[in-house]
PDB file of C-alpha atoms in Angstrom:
ATOM      1  CA  PRO F   1      14.045  -0.191 -19.011  1.00  0.00           C
ATOM      2  CA  SER F   2      11.707  -1.934 -21.455  1.00  0.00           C
ATOM      3  CA  SER F   3      10.809  -4.311 -18.646  1.00  0.00           C
ATOM      4  CA  ALA F   4       9.324  -1.592 -16.520  1.00  0.00           C
ATOM      5  CA  GLU F   5       5.522  -2.102 -15.748  1.00  0.00           C
ATOM      6  CA  ARG F   6       2.880   0.684 -15.751  1.00  0.00           C
ATOM      7  CA  LEU F   7       1.477   2.144 -12.487  1.00  0.00           C
ATOM      8  CA  ALA F   8      -1.805   3.985 -12.543  1.00  0.00           C
ATOM      9  CA  ARG F   9      -2.954   6.268  -9.654  1.00  0.00           C
ATOM     10  CA  GLY F  10      -3.520   3.989  -6.649  1.00  0.00           C
ATOM     11  CA  ASP F  11      -1.399   1.115  -7.887  1.00  0.00           C
ATOM     12  CA  PHE F  12       1.708   2.050  -5.905  1.00  0.00           C
ATOM     13  CA  VAL F  13       0.086   1.569  -2.574  1.00  0.00           C
ATOM     14  CA  ARG F  14      -1.050  -1.978  -3.667  1.00  0.00           C
ATOM     15  CA  LEU F  15       2.454  -2.635  -5.011  1.00  0.00           C
ATOM     16  CA  VAL F  16       4.303  -1.758  -1.869  1.00  0.00           C
ATOM     17  CA  TYR F  17       1.847  -3.609   0.376  1.00  0.00           C
ATOM     18  CA  ARG F  18       2.375  -6.796  -1.673  1.00  0.00           C
ATOM     19  CA  LEU F  19       6.183  -6.395  -1.634  1.00  0.00           C
ATOM     20  CA  ALA F  20       5.794  -6.052   2.281  1.00  0.00           C
ATOM     21  CA  ARG F  21       3.415  -8.958   2.407  1.00  0.00           C
ATOM     22  CA  THR F  22       5.874 -11.280   0.551  1.00  0.00           C
ATOM     23  CA  ARG F  23       8.797  -9.798   2.499  1.00  0.00           C
ATOM     24  CA  ALA F  24      10.552  -8.876  -0.628  1.00  0.00           C
ATOM     25  CA  THR F  25      14.295  -7.822  -0.702  1.00  0.00           C
ATOM     26  CA  GLY F  26      15.588  -5.774  -3.587  1.00  0.00           C
ATOM     27  CA  VAL F  27      15.510  -2.502  -5.245  1.00  0.00           C
ATOM     28  CA  LEU F  28      12.283  -0.910  -6.441  1.00  0.00           C
ATOM     29  CA  THR F  29      12.699   1.821  -8.983  1.00  0.00           C
ATOM     30  CA  VAL F  30       9.712   4.028  -9.766  1.00  0.00           C
ATOM     31  CA  LEU F  31       9.935   6.304 -12.898  1.00  0.00           C
ATOM     32  CA  ALA F  32       7.526   9.203 -12.823  1.00  0.00           C
ATOM     33  CA  ASP F  33       6.604  10.213 -16.368  1.00  0.00           C
ATOM     34  CA  LEU F  34       7.208  13.935 -16.964  1.00  0.00           C
ATOM     35  CA  PRO F  35       5.376  16.011 -19.471  1.00  0.00           C
ATOM     36  CA  ARG F  36       6.935  15.982 -22.951  1.00  0.00           C
ATOM     37  CA  PRO F  37       8.769  19.093 -23.891  1.00  0.00           C
ATOM     38  CA  PRO F  38       7.216  21.288 -26.642  1.00  0.00           C
ATOM     39  CA  ALA F  39       7.528  19.425 -30.116  1.00  0.00           C
ATOM     40  CA  GLU F  40      10.060  21.986 -31.419  1.00  0.00           C
ATOM     41  CA  ASP F  41      12.423  21.169 -28.439  1.00  0.00           C
ATOM     42  CA  ALA F  42      12.036  17.320 -28.485  1.00  0.00           C
ATOM     43  CA  PRO F  43      14.314  15.361 -30.830  1.00  0.00           C
ATOM     44  CA  ALA F  44      12.380  13.193 -33.390  1.00  0.00           C
ATOM     45  CA  GLY F  45      11.371   9.832 -31.994  1.00  0.00           C
ATOM     46  CA  SER F  46      12.413  10.745 -28.336  1.00  0.00           C
ATOM     47  CA  ALA F  47      10.804   8.909 -25.442  1.00  0.00           C
ATOM     48  CA  PRO F  48       9.011  10.610 -22.627  1.00  0.00           C
ATOM     49  CA  ARG F  49      11.157  12.001 -19.888  1.00  0.00           C
ATOM     50  CA  ALA F  50      11.173  10.240 -16.526  1.00  0.00           C
ATOM     51  CA  ARG F  51      12.295  11.092 -13.034  1.00  0.00           C
ATOM     52  CA  GLY F  52      13.356   8.058 -11.009  1.00  0.00           C
ATOM     53  CA  SER F  53      12.909   7.273  -7.215  1.00  0.00           C
ATOM     54  CA  VAL F  54      14.862   4.274  -5.819  1.00  0.00           C
ATOM     55  CA  LEU F  55      13.522   2.408  -2.804  1.00  0.00           C
ATOM     56  CA  VAL F  56      15.648  -0.218  -1.135  1.00  0.00           C
ATOM     57  CA  LEU F  57      13.787  -2.998   0.493  1.00  0.00           C
ATOM     58  CA  ARG F  58      14.855  -5.657   2.972  1.00  0.00           C
ATOM     59  CA  ARG F  59      12.377  -8.411   3.860  1.00  0.00           C
ATOM     60  CA  GLY F  60       9.485  -6.120   3.038  1.00  0.00           C
ATOM     61  CA  HIS F  61      10.686  -3.102   4.933  1.00  0.00           C
ATOM     62  CA  LEU F  62      11.978   0.055   3.329  1.00  0.00           C
ATOM     63  CA  MET F  63      15.481   1.169   4.281  1.00  0.00           C
ATOM     64  CA  ALA F  64      14.837   4.746   5.360  1.00  0.00           C
ATOM     65  CA  ALA F  65      17.347   7.654   4.993  1.00  0.00           C
ATOM     66  CA  ASP F  66      19.688   8.343   7.967  1.00  0.00           C
ATOM     67  CA  ALA F  67      18.257  11.882   8.266  1.00  0.00           C
ATOM     68  CA  ASP F  68      14.737  10.389   8.703  1.00  0.00           C
ATOM     69  CA  SER F  69      15.665   8.594  11.920  1.00  0.00           C
ATOM     70  CA  ALA F  70      15.308  11.874  13.799  1.00  0.00           C
ATOM     71  CA  THR F  71      11.884  12.602  12.420  1.00  0.00           C
ATOM     72  CA  SER F  72      10.320   9.278  13.206  1.00  0.00           C
ATOM     73  CA  GLY F  73       9.919   8.392   9.552  1.00  0.00           C
ATOM     74  CA  ARG F  74       8.019  11.610   8.550  1.00  0.00           C
ATOM     75  CA  LEU F  75      10.337  12.282   5.402  1.00  0.00           C
ATOM     76  CA  THR F  76      10.004   8.693   4.338  1.00  0.00           C
ATOM     77  CA  ALA F  77       6.226   8.864   4.652  1.00  0.00           C
ATOM     78  CA  GLN F  78       6.055  12.114   2.749  1.00  0.00           C
ATOM     79  CA  ARG F  79       8.245  10.439  -0.054  1.00  0.00           C
ATOM     80  CA  LEU F  80       5.795   7.664  -0.177  1.00  0.00           C
ATOM     81  CA  GLU F  81       2.922   9.861  -0.402  1.00  0.00           C
ATOM     82  CA  ARG F  82       4.301  11.642  -3.363  1.00  0.00           C
ATOM     83  CA  LEU F  83       4.873   8.392  -5.090  1.00  0.00           C
ATOM     84  CA  ALA F  84       1.364   7.297  -4.357  1.00  0.00           C
ATOM     85  CA  GLY F  85      -0.009  10.425  -5.848  1.00  0.00           C
ATOM     86  CA  LEU F  86       1.566  10.030  -9.240  1.00  0.00           C
ATOM     87  CA  ASP F  87      -0.936   9.876 -12.085  1.00  0.00           C
ATOM     88  CA  ARG F  88       1.361   7.953 -14.461  1.00  0.00           C
ATOM     89  CA  ALA F  89       4.504   6.025 -13.674  1.00  0.00           C
ATOM     90  CA  ARG F  90       6.479   3.009 -14.346  1.00  0.00           C
ATOM     91  CA  PHE F  91       8.216   0.580 -12.125  1.00  0.00           C
ATOM     92  CA  TYR F  92      10.613  -2.245 -11.975  1.00  0.00           C
ATOM     93  CA  PHE F  93      11.780  -4.507  -9.051  1.00  0.00           C
ATOM     94  CA  ASP F  94      15.229  -5.964  -8.975  1.00  0.00           C
ATOM     95  CA  GLY F  95      14.644  -8.784  -6.508  1.00  0.00           C
ATOM     96  CA  GLY F  96      17.337 -10.337  -4.259  1.00  0.00           C
ATOM     97  CA  VAL F  97      19.604  -7.342  -4.368  1.00  0.00           C
ATOM     98  CA  ALA F  98      20.716  -6.614  -0.840  1.00  0.00           C
ATOM     99  CA  ALA F  99      22.238  -3.184  -1.353  1.00  0.00           C
ATOM    100  CA  TYR F 100      21.671  -1.275   1.692  1.00  0.00           C
ATOM    101  CA  PRO F 101      24.068   1.067   3.628  1.00  0.00           C
ATOM    102  CA  PRO F 102      25.640   0.183   6.896  1.00  0.00           C
ATOM    103  CA  GLY F 103      23.256   0.906   9.828  1.00  0.00           C
ATOM    104  CA  ALA F 104      20.203   0.621   7.586  1.00  0.00           C
ATOM    105  CA  LEU F 105      18.880  -2.094   9.882  1.00  0.00           C
ATOM    106  CA  LEU F 106      18.152   0.467  12.522  1.00  0.00           C
ATOM    107  CA  ARG F 107      16.165   2.605  10.101  1.00  0.00           C
ATOM    108  CA  GLN F 108      13.597   0.099   8.670  1.00  0.00           C
ATOM    109  CA  TYR F 109      10.226   1.560   7.707  1.00  0.00           C
ATOM    110  CA  ASN F 110       7.180  -0.778   7.688  1.00  0.00           C
ATOM    111  CA  LEU F 111       5.676  -0.473   4.188  1.00  0.00           C
ATOM    112  CA  ALA F 112       2.571  -2.594   5.110  1.00  0.00           C
ATOM    113  CA  ALA F 113       1.826  -0.238   7.977  1.00  0.00           C
ATOM    114  CA  TRP F 114       2.250   2.815   5.786  1.00  0.00           C
ATOM    115  CA  ALA F 115      -0.038   1.337   3.029  1.00  0.00           C
ATOM    116  CA  ARG F 116      -2.786   0.784   5.601  1.00  0.00           C
ATOM    117  CA  ALA F 117      -2.386   4.211   7.205  1.00  0.00           C
ATOM    118  CA  HIS F 118      -2.460   5.929   3.837  1.00  0.00           C
ATOM    119  CA  LEU F 119      -5.532   4.074   2.729  1.00  0.00           C
ATOM    120  CA  GLU F 120      -7.396   4.536   5.895  1.00  0.00           C
ATOM    121  CA  ALA F 121      -6.653   8.182   5.975  1.00  0.00           C
ATOM    122  CA  GLN F 122      -8.726   8.569   2.818  1.00  0.00           C
ATOM    123  CA  PHE F 123     -11.731   6.984   4.473  1.00  0.00           C
ATOM    124  CA  ASP F 124     -14.424   9.337   5.751  1.00  0.00           C
ATOM    125  CA  ALA F 125     -18.221   9.309   6.476  1.00  0.00           C
ATOM    126  CA  ALA F 126     -19.141   9.668   2.897  1.00  0.00           C
ATOM    127  CA  ARG F 127     -17.094   6.828   1.707  1.00  0.00           C
ATOM    128  CA  ALA F 128     -18.348   4.826   4.645  1.00  0.00           C
ATOM    129  CA  GLN F 129     -22.049   5.345   3.574  1.00  0.00           C
ATOM    130  CA  ALA F 130     -21.230   4.559  -0.052  1.00  0.00           C
ATOM    131  CA  MET F 131     -19.362   1.408   0.942  1.00  0.00           C
ATOM    132  CA  ALA F 132     -22.121   0.238   3.286  1.00  0.00           C
ATOM    133  CA  ARG F 133     -24.720   0.563   0.454  1.00  0.00           C
ATOM    134  CA  GLU F 134     -22.498  -1.197  -2.030  1.00  0.00           C
ATOM    135  CA  LEU F 135     -21.766  -4.043   0.283  1.00  0.00           C
ATOM    136  CA  ALA F 136     -25.221  -4.588   1.693  1.00  0.00           C
ATOM    137  CA  GLY F 137     -26.247  -8.184   1.454  1.00  0.00           C
ATOM    138  CA  ILE F 138     -22.960  -9.223  -0.206  1.00  0.00           C
ATOM    139  CA  ARG F 139     -20.955 -11.984   1.386  1.00  0.00           C
ATOM    140  CA  LEU F 140     -17.355 -11.027   1.742  1.00  0.00           C
ATOM    141  CA  SER F 141     -14.460 -13.514   2.007  1.00  0.00           C
ATOM    142  CA  LEU F 142     -10.792 -12.968   2.712  1.00  0.00           C
ATOM    143  CA  ARG F 143      -7.836 -13.894   0.377  1.00  0.00           C
ATOM    144  CA  PRO F 144      -5.452 -15.285   2.940  1.00  0.00           C
ATOM    145  CA  GLU F 145      -2.353 -14.843   0.884  1.00  0.00           C
ATOM    146  CA  LEU F 146      -2.957 -11.045   0.885  1.00  0.00           C
ATOM    147  CA  ALA F 147      -4.520 -10.513   4.391  1.00  0.00           C
ATOM    148  CA  PRO F 148      -2.281  -8.653   6.771  1.00  0.00           C
ATOM    149  CA  GLU F 149      -0.142 -10.724   9.062  1.00  0.00           C
ATOM    150  CA  LEU F 150      -1.460 -11.129  12.479  1.00  0.00           C
ATOM    151  CA  ALA F 151       1.591  -9.517  13.981  1.00  0.00           C
ATOM    152  CA  TRP F 152       0.577  -6.300  12.030  1.00  0.00           C
ATOM    153  CA  CYS F 153      -2.893  -6.443  13.640  1.00  0.00           C
ATOM    154  CA  ASP F 154      -4.542  -5.277  16.873  1.00  0.00           C
ATOM    155  CA  GLU F 155      -7.168  -7.424  18.630  1.00  0.00           C
ATOM    156  CA  THR F 156     -10.024  -5.812  16.715  1.00  0.00           C
ATOM    157  CA  ASP F 157      -8.315  -6.548  13.401  1.00  0.00           C
ATOM    158  CA  ARG F 158      -7.774 -10.266  14.458  1.00  0.00           C
ATOM    159  CA  ARG F 159     -11.496 -10.544  15.311  1.00  0.00           C
ATOM    160  CA  ILE F 160     -12.550  -9.116  11.915  1.00  0.00           C
ATOM    161  CA  LEU F 161     -10.176 -11.430  10.073  1.00  0.00           C
ATOM    162  CA  ALA F 162     -11.376 -14.424  12.112  1.00  0.00           C
ATOM    163  CA  ALA F 163     -14.991 -13.483  11.204  1.00  0.00           C
ATOM    164  CA  MET F 164     -14.114 -13.430   7.595  1.00  0.00           C
ATOM    165  CA  ALA F 165     -12.684 -16.924   7.582  1.00  0.00           C
ATOM    166  CA  VAL F 166     -15.881 -18.009   5.841  1.00  0.00           C
ATOM    167  CA  PRO F 167     -18.002 -15.792   3.469  1.00  0.00           C
ATOM    168  CA  ARG F 168     -20.263 -13.482   5.597  1.00  0.00           C
ATOM    169  CA  ARG F 169     -22.208 -10.197   5.211  1.00  0.00           C
ATOM    170  CA  VAL F 170     -20.882  -6.941   6.652  1.00  0.00           C
ATOM    171  CA  ASP F 171     -23.450  -6.992   9.568  1.00  0.00           C
ATOM    172  CA  GLU F 172     -22.461 -10.610  10.458  1.00  0.00           C
ATOM    173  CA  ILE F 173     -18.817  -9.641  10.476  1.00  0.00           C
ATOM    174  CA  GLY F 174     -19.496  -6.657  12.689  1.00  0.00           C
ATOM    175  CA  THR F 175     -21.482  -8.693  15.118  1.00  0.00           C
ATOM    176  CA  LEU F 176     -18.880 -11.487  15.371  1.00  0.00           C
ATOM    177  CA  ALA F 177     -15.953  -9.131  15.656  1.00  0.00           C
ATOM    178  CA  ARG F 178     -17.711  -6.843  18.159  1.00  0.00           C
ATOM    179  CA  THR F 179     -16.604  -3.640  16.524  1.00  0.00           C
ATOM    180  CA  ALA F 180     -18.063  -0.304  15.527  1.00  0.00           C
ATOM    181  CA  ARG F 181     -19.378  -0.074  12.061  1.00  0.00           C
ATOM    182  CA  PHE F 182     -17.092   2.749  10.869  1.00  0.00           C
ATOM    183  CA  ARG F 183     -13.934   0.895  12.142  1.00  0.00           C
ATOM    184  CA  LEU F 184     -15.017  -2.372  10.442  1.00  0.00           C
ATOM    185  CA  LEU F 185     -15.744  -0.450   7.119  1.00  0.00           C
ATOM    186  CA  ALA F 186     -12.336   1.310   7.255  1.00  0.00           C
ATOM    187  CA  PHE F 187     -10.590  -1.956   7.713  1.00  0.00           C
ATOM    188  CA  LEU F 188     -12.685  -3.385   4.916  1.00  0.00           C
ATOM    189  CA  TYR F 189     -11.755  -0.359   2.690  1.00  0.00           C
ATOM    190  CA  PHE F 190      -7.931  -1.212   3.279  1.00  0.00           C
ATOM    191  CA  LEU F 191      -8.471  -4.865   2.609  1.00  0.00           C
ATOM    192  CA  ARG F 192     -10.298  -4.255  -0.670  1.00  0.00           C
ATOM    193  CA  ALA F 193      -7.818  -1.574  -1.832  1.00  0.00           C
ATOM    194  CA  VAL F 194      -4.898  -4.049  -1.481  1.00  0.00           C
ATOM    195  CA  GLY F 195      -6.836  -6.893  -3.139  1.00  0.00           C
ATOM    196  CA  ALA F 196      -7.294  -8.898   0.044  1.00  0.00           C
TER     197      ALA F 196
END
């Protein structure tokens, strides 16, 4: 549809996190732009081809496929990883639509937890060093409307979030939160990636 908004690489994770954070209910459709066919095969004035994926959300959770309940969400996670890896896509969200199959309440998949796991899996020692240099001396503050809910956090996360209640430097946050530097930087990497 003409109302579809563009998604660049990395935008999908931020999108699903924000839908989870706002407890959205509805249908998210992601259209992956496919390469155009050769000019001689394409009709004049034709639009780029697209392949769609439909994700049904209820209160910020994805309604997973029935077959996935036996694999502890592995198929759903793989599907989300593929969507996160798209270079160019479009999306639209039809909010308020509660179109999920019977029994779906037993197969809810936490999108916020997936977004965090996906982002922190990308974080390594090289990124930690680069991020530590980049943030040295800078006071960081939290955007409460995008911070993870406390129910999604462990005790270390809660201490970090509490330390970020006022603008502080990374070393100050680490001291107050009593956490290892790498653990702190990985959490900050996630927060920054989702805009929090």
